[in-house]
Short mmCIF file of C-alpha atoms and ligand atoms in Angstrom, two decimals:
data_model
loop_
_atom_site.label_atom_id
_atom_site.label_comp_id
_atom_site.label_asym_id
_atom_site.label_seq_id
_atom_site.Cartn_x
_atom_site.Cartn_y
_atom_site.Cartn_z
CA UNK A 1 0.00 0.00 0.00
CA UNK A 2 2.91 1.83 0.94
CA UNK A 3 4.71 1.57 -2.05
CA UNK A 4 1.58 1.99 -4.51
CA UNK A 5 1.30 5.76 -2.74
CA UNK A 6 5.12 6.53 -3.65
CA UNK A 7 4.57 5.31 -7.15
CA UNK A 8 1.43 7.29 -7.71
CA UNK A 9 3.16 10.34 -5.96
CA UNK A 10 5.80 10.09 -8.22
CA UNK A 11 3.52 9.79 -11.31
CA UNK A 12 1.31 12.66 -10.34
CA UNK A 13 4.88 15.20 -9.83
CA UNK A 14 5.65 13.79 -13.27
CA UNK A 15 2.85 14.50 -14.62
CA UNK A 16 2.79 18.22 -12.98
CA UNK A 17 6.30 18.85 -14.38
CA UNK A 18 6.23 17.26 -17.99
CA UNK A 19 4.10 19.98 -19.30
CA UNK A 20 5.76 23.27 -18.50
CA UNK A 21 9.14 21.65 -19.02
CA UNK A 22 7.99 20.85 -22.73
CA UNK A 23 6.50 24.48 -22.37
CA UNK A 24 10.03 26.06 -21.66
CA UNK A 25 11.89 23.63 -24.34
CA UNK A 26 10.19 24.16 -27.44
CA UNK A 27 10.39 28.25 -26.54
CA UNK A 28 13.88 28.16 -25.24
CA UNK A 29 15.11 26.45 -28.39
CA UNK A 30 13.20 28.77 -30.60
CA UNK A 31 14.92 31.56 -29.05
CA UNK A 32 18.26 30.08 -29.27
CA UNK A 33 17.39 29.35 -33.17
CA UNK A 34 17.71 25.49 -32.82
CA UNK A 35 16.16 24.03 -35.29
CA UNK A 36 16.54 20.40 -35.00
CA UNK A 37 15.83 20.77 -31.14
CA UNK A 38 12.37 22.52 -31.89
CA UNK A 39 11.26 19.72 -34.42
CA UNK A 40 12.01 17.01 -32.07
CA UNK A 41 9.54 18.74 -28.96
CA UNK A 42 7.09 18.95 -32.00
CA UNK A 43 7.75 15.15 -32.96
CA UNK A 44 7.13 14.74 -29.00
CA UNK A 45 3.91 15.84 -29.51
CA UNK A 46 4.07 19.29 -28.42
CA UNK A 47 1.64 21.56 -29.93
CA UNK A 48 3.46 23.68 -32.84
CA UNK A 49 1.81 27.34 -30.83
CA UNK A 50 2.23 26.07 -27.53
CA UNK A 51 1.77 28.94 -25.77
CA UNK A 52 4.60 30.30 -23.30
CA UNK A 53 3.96 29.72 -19.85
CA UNK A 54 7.95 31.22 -17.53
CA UNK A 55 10.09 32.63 -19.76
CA UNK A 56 8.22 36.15 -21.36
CA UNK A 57 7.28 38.70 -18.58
CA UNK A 58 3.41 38.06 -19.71
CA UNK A 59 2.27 34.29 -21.04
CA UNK A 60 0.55 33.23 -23.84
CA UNK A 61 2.97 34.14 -27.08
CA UNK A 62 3.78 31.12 -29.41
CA UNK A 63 6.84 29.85 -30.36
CA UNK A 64 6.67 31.63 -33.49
CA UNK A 65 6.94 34.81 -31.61
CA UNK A 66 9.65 34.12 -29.96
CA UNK A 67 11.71 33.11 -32.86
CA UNK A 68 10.35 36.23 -34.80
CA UNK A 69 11.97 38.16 -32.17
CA UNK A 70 15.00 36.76 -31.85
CA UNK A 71 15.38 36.69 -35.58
CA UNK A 72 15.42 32.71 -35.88
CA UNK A 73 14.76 32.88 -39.67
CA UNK A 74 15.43 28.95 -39.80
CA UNK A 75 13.18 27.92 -36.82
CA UNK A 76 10.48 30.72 -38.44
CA UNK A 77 10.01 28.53 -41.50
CA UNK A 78 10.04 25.28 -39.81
CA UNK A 79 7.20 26.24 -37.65
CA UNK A 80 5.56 27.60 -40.45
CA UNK A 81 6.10 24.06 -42.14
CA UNK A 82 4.66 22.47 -39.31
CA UNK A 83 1.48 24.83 -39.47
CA UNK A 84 2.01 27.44 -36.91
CA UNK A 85 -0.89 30.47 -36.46
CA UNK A 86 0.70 33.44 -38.25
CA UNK A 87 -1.14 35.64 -36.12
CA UNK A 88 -1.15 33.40 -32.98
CA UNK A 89 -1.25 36.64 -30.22
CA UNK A 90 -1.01 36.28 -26.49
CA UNK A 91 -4.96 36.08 -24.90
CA UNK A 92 -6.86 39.76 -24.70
CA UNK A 93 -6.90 39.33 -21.36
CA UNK A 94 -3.16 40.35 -20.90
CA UNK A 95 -3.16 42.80 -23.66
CA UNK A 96 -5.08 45.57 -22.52
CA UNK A 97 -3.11 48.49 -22.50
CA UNK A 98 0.36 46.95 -22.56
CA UNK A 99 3.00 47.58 -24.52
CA UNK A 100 6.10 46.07 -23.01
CA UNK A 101 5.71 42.46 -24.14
CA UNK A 102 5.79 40.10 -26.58
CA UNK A 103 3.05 40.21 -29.36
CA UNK A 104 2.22 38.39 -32.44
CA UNK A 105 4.90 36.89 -34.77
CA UNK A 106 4.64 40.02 -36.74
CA UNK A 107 4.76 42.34 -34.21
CA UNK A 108 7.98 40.96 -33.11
CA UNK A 109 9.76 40.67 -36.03
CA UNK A 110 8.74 44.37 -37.46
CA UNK A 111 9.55 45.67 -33.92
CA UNK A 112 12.70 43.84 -34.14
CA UNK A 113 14.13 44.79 -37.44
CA UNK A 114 13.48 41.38 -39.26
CA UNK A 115 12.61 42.13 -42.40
CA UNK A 116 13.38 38.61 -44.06
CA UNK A 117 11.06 37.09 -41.49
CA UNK A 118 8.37 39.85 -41.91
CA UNK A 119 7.84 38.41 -45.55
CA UNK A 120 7.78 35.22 -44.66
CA UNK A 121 5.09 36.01 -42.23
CA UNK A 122 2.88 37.84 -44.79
CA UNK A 123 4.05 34.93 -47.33
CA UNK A 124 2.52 32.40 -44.82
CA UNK A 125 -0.54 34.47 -44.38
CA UNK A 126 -0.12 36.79 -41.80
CA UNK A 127 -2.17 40.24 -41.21
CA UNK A 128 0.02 42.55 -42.24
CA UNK A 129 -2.26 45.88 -40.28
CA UNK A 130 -2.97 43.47 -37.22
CA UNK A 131 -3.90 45.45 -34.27
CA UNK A 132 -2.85 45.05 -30.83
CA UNK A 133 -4.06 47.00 -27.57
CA UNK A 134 -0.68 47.18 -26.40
CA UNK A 135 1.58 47.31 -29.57
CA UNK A 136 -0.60 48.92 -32.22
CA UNK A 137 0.16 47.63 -35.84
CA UNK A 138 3.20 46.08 -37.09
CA UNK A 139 3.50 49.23 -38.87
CA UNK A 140 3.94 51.14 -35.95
CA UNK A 141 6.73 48.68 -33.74
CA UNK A 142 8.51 49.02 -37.65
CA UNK A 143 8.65 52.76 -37.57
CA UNK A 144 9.07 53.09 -33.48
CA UNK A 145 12.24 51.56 -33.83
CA UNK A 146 13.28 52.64 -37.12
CA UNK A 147 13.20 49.60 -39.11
CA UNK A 148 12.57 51.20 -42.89
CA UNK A 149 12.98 47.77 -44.57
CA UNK A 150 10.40 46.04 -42.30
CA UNK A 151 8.26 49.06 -42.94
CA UNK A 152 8.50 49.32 -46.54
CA UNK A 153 7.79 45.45 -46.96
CA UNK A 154 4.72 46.06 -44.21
CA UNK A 155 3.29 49.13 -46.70
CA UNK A 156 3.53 47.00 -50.14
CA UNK A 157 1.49 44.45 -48.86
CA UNK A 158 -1.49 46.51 -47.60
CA UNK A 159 -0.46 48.36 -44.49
CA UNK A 160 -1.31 52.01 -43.90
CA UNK A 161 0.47 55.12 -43.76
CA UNK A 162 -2.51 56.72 -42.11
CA UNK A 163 -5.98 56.16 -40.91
CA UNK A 164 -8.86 58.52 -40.55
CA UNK A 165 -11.27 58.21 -38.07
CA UNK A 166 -14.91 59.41 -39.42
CA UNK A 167 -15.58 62.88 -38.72
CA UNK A 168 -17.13 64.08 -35.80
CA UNK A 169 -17.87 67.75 -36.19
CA UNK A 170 -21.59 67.30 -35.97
CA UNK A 171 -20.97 65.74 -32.01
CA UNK A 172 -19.47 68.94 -31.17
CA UNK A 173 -22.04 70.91 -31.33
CA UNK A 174 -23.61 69.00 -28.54
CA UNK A 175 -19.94 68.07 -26.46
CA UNK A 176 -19.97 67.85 -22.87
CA UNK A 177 -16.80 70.37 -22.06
CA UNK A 178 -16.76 69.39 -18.38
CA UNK A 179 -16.60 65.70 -19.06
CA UNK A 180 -13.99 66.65 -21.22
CA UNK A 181 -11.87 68.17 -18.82
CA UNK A 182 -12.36 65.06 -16.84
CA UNK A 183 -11.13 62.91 -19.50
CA UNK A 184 -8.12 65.14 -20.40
CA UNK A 185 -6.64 64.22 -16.42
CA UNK A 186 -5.37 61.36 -18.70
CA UNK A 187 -3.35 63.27 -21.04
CA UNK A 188 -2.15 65.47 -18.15
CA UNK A 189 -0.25 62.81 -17.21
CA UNK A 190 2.21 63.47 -19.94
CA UNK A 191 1.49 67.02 -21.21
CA UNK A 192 0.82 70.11 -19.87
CA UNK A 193 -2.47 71.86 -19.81
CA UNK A 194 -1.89 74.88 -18.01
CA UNK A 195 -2.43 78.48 -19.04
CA UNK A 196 0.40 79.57 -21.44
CA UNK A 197 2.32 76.77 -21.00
CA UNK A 198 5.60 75.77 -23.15
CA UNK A 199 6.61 72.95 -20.49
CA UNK A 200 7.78 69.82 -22.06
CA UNK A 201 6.25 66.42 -19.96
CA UNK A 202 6.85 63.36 -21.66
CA UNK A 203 4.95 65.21 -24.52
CA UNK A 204 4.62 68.71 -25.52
CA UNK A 205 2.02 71.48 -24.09
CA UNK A 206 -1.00 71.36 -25.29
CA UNK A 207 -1.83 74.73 -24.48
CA UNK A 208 -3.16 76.01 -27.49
CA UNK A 209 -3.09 73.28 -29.26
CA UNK A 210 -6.56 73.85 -31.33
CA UNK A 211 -5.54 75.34 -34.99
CA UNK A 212 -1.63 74.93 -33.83
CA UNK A 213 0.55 73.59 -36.63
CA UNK A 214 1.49 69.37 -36.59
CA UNK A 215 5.02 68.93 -34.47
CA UNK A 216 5.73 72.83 -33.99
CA UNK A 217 7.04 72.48 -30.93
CA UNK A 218 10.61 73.76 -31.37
CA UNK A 219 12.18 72.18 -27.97
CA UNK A 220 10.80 69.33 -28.22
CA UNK A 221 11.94 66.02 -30.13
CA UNK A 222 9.35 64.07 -31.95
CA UNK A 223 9.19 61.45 -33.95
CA UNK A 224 9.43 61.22 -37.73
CA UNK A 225 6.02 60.85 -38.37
CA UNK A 226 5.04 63.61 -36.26
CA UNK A 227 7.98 66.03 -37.04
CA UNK A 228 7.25 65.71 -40.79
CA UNK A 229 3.46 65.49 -41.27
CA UNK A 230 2.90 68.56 -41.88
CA UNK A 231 -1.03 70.47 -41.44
CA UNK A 232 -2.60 71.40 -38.27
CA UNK A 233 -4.25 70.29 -35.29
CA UNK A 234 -7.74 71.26 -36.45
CA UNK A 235 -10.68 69.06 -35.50
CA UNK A 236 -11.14 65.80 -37.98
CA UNK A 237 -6.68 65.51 -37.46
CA UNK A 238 -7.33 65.78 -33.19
CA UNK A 239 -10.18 63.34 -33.61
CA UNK A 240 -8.41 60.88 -35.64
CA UNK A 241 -4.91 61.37 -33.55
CA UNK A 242 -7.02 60.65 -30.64
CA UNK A 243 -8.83 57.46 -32.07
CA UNK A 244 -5.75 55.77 -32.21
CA UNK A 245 -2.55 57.80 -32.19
CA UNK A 246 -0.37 54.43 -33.46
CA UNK A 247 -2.78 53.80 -36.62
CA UNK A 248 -3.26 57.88 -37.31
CA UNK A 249 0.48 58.30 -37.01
CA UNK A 250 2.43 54.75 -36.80
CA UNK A 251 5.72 55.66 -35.65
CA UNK A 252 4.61 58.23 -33.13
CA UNK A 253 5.88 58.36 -29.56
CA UNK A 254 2.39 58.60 -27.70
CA UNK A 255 1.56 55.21 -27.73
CA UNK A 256 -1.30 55.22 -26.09
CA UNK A 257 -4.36 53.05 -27.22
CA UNK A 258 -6.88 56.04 -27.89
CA UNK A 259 -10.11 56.99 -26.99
CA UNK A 260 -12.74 54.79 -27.85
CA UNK A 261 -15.95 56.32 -28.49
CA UNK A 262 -16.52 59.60 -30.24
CA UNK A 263 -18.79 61.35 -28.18
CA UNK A 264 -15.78 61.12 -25.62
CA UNK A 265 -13.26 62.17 -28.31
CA UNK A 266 -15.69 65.43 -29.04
CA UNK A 267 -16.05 65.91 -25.50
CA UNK A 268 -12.28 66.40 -24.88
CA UNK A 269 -11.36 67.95 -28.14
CA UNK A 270 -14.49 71.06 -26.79
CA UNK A 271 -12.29 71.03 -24.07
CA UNK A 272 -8.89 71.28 -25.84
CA UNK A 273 -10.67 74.06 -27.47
CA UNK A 274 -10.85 76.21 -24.38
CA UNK A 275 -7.00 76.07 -23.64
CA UNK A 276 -6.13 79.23 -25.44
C1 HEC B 301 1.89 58.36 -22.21
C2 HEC B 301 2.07 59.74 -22.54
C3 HEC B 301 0.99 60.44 -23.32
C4 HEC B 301 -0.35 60.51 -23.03
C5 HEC B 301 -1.11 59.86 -21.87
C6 HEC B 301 -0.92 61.38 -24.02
N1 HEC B 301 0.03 61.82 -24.88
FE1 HEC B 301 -0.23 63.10 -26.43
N2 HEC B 301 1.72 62.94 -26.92
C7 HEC B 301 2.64 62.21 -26.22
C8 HEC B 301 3.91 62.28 -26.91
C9 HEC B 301 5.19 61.59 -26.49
C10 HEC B 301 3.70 63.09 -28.04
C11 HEC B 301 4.69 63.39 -29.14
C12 HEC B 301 4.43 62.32 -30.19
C13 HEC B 301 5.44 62.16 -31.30
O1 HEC B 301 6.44 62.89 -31.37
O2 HEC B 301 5.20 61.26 -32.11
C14 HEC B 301 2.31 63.52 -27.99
C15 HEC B 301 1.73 64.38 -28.93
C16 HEC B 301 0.44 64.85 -28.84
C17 HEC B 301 -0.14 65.83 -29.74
C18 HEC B 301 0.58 66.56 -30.86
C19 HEC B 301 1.30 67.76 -30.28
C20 HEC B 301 2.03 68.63 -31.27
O3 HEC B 301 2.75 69.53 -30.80
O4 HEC B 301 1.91 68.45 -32.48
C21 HEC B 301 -1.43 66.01 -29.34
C22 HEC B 301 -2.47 66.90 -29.98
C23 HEC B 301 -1.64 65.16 -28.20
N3 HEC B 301 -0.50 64.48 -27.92
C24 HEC B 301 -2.84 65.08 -27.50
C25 HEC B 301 -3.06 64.23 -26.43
C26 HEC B 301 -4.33 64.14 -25.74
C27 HEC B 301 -5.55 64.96 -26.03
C28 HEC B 301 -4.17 63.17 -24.78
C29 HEC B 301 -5.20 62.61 -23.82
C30 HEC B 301 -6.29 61.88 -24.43
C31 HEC B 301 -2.80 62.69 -24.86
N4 HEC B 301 -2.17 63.36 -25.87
C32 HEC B 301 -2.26 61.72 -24.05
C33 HEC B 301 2.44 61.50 -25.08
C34 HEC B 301 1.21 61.27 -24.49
#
């Protein structure tokens, strides 16, 4: 009787441990770019998009990830031989809002600077303007981190440049400015809304900011997309900036997921109004 508990125990702590050992293999060798190693956990009969369990700060990324960001061009088309989701993402659940982990395949490799692997992605069938909560569109890691070739491959195959929310001039008419001024104690965080204000936070002042000209901002540095669009902030450019600032401008530094609805996005811009 004795013995039949120690063998059971020992089954059952095998059974606990086999899994996210295989979990860690088949992601540790797609990171290292071992090719031969990842096959053989596949030919174990671990799932091709297992998804990671210790190794990334949030779980729930594939294999394929992993190797996308590590630029594991070799393990990339062996997974892809063995049928690997493309767009295999990590569950909404952990992607609200963050944008300091690892997304889908193709997130990872435009982020990363992999253009070769990019292609292959989109060859296989990936969604080239995929959106993430957290990272935006692959269009947007490309040009964050200054990877034109990734970029350029990204806007030839349907990416892009820009995208316009629908107008909302007609809910202005009826905007709530208080509410606005509620919702702008989120952009306060990183710019300044005071009277006169040229203070630089993590972003520029937005004092004035109504009719003011794209990126004017002399002492302040912004990104490419933002330095060189040229126009100004009137409404339909604040509305769509706000609706998502990474698919409006991909490339930009405020990286923030947007504002969903657009009786909130003419509430705040009525407010953004009354800062001059
Ligand atoms: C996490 C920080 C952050 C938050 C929160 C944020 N922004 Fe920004 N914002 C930035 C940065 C950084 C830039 C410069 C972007 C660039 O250079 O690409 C910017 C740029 C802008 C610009 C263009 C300024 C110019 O001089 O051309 C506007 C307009 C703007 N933000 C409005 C807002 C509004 C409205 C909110 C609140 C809904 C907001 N931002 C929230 C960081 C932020």
């Amino acid at each position: 009787m004795k013995r039949m508990t120690i063998l059971l125990g020992g089954l059952m702590t095998g059974a606990l441990f086999a899994f996210p050992a295989a979990a860690e293999m088949i992601h540790l060798m797609a990171r290292k770019g071992d090719v031969e190693k990842v096959l053989a956990e596949i030919e174990k009969g671990v799932p091709v998009d297992l998804p990671s369990t210790l190794h990334t700060t949030v779980p729930g990324v594939s294999p394929l990830s992993v190797a996308a960001q590590f630029g594991r061009t070799d393990v990339v088309i062996a997974l892809l031989e063995k049928g690997a989701d493309p767009d295999f993402n990590r569950p909404a659940e952990v992607m609200e809002g963050d944008n300091d982990v690892l997304g889908a395949p193709i997130h990872e490799a435009a982020r990363n600077g992999h253009a070769e692997i990019v292609q292959l992605l989109i060859d296989a069938g990936a969604n080239p303007t995929l959106e993430d909560p957290g990272l935006g569109t692959p269009l947007h890691q490309a040009r964050r981190w200054d990877h034109a070739e990734a970029a350029g491959i990204l806007l030839a195959n349907g990416a892009e440049e820009t995208v316009q929310a629908p107008s909302i001039e007609p809910l202005l008419a009826l905007a709530d400015t208080a509410n606005g001024q509620k919702l702008a104690n989120g952009c306060g965080l990183c710019h300044s809304l005071e009277t006169g204000s040229t203070d630089i936070i993590t972003g520029p002042s937005l004092w004035g900011i109504v009719g003011r000209k794209i990126g004017e901002v002399d002492a302040f540095e912004y990104s490419d997309v933002m330095a060189s669009r040229g126009g100004t902030w009137d409404y339909d450019a604040l509305n769509s900036l706000l609706a998502s600032p990474t698919a409006y401008m991909p490339g930009t530094k405020m990286e923030i997921s947007g504002v969903s609805t657009p009786e909130a996005r003419a509430d705040l811009i009525a407010y953004l109004r009354t800062l001059q």
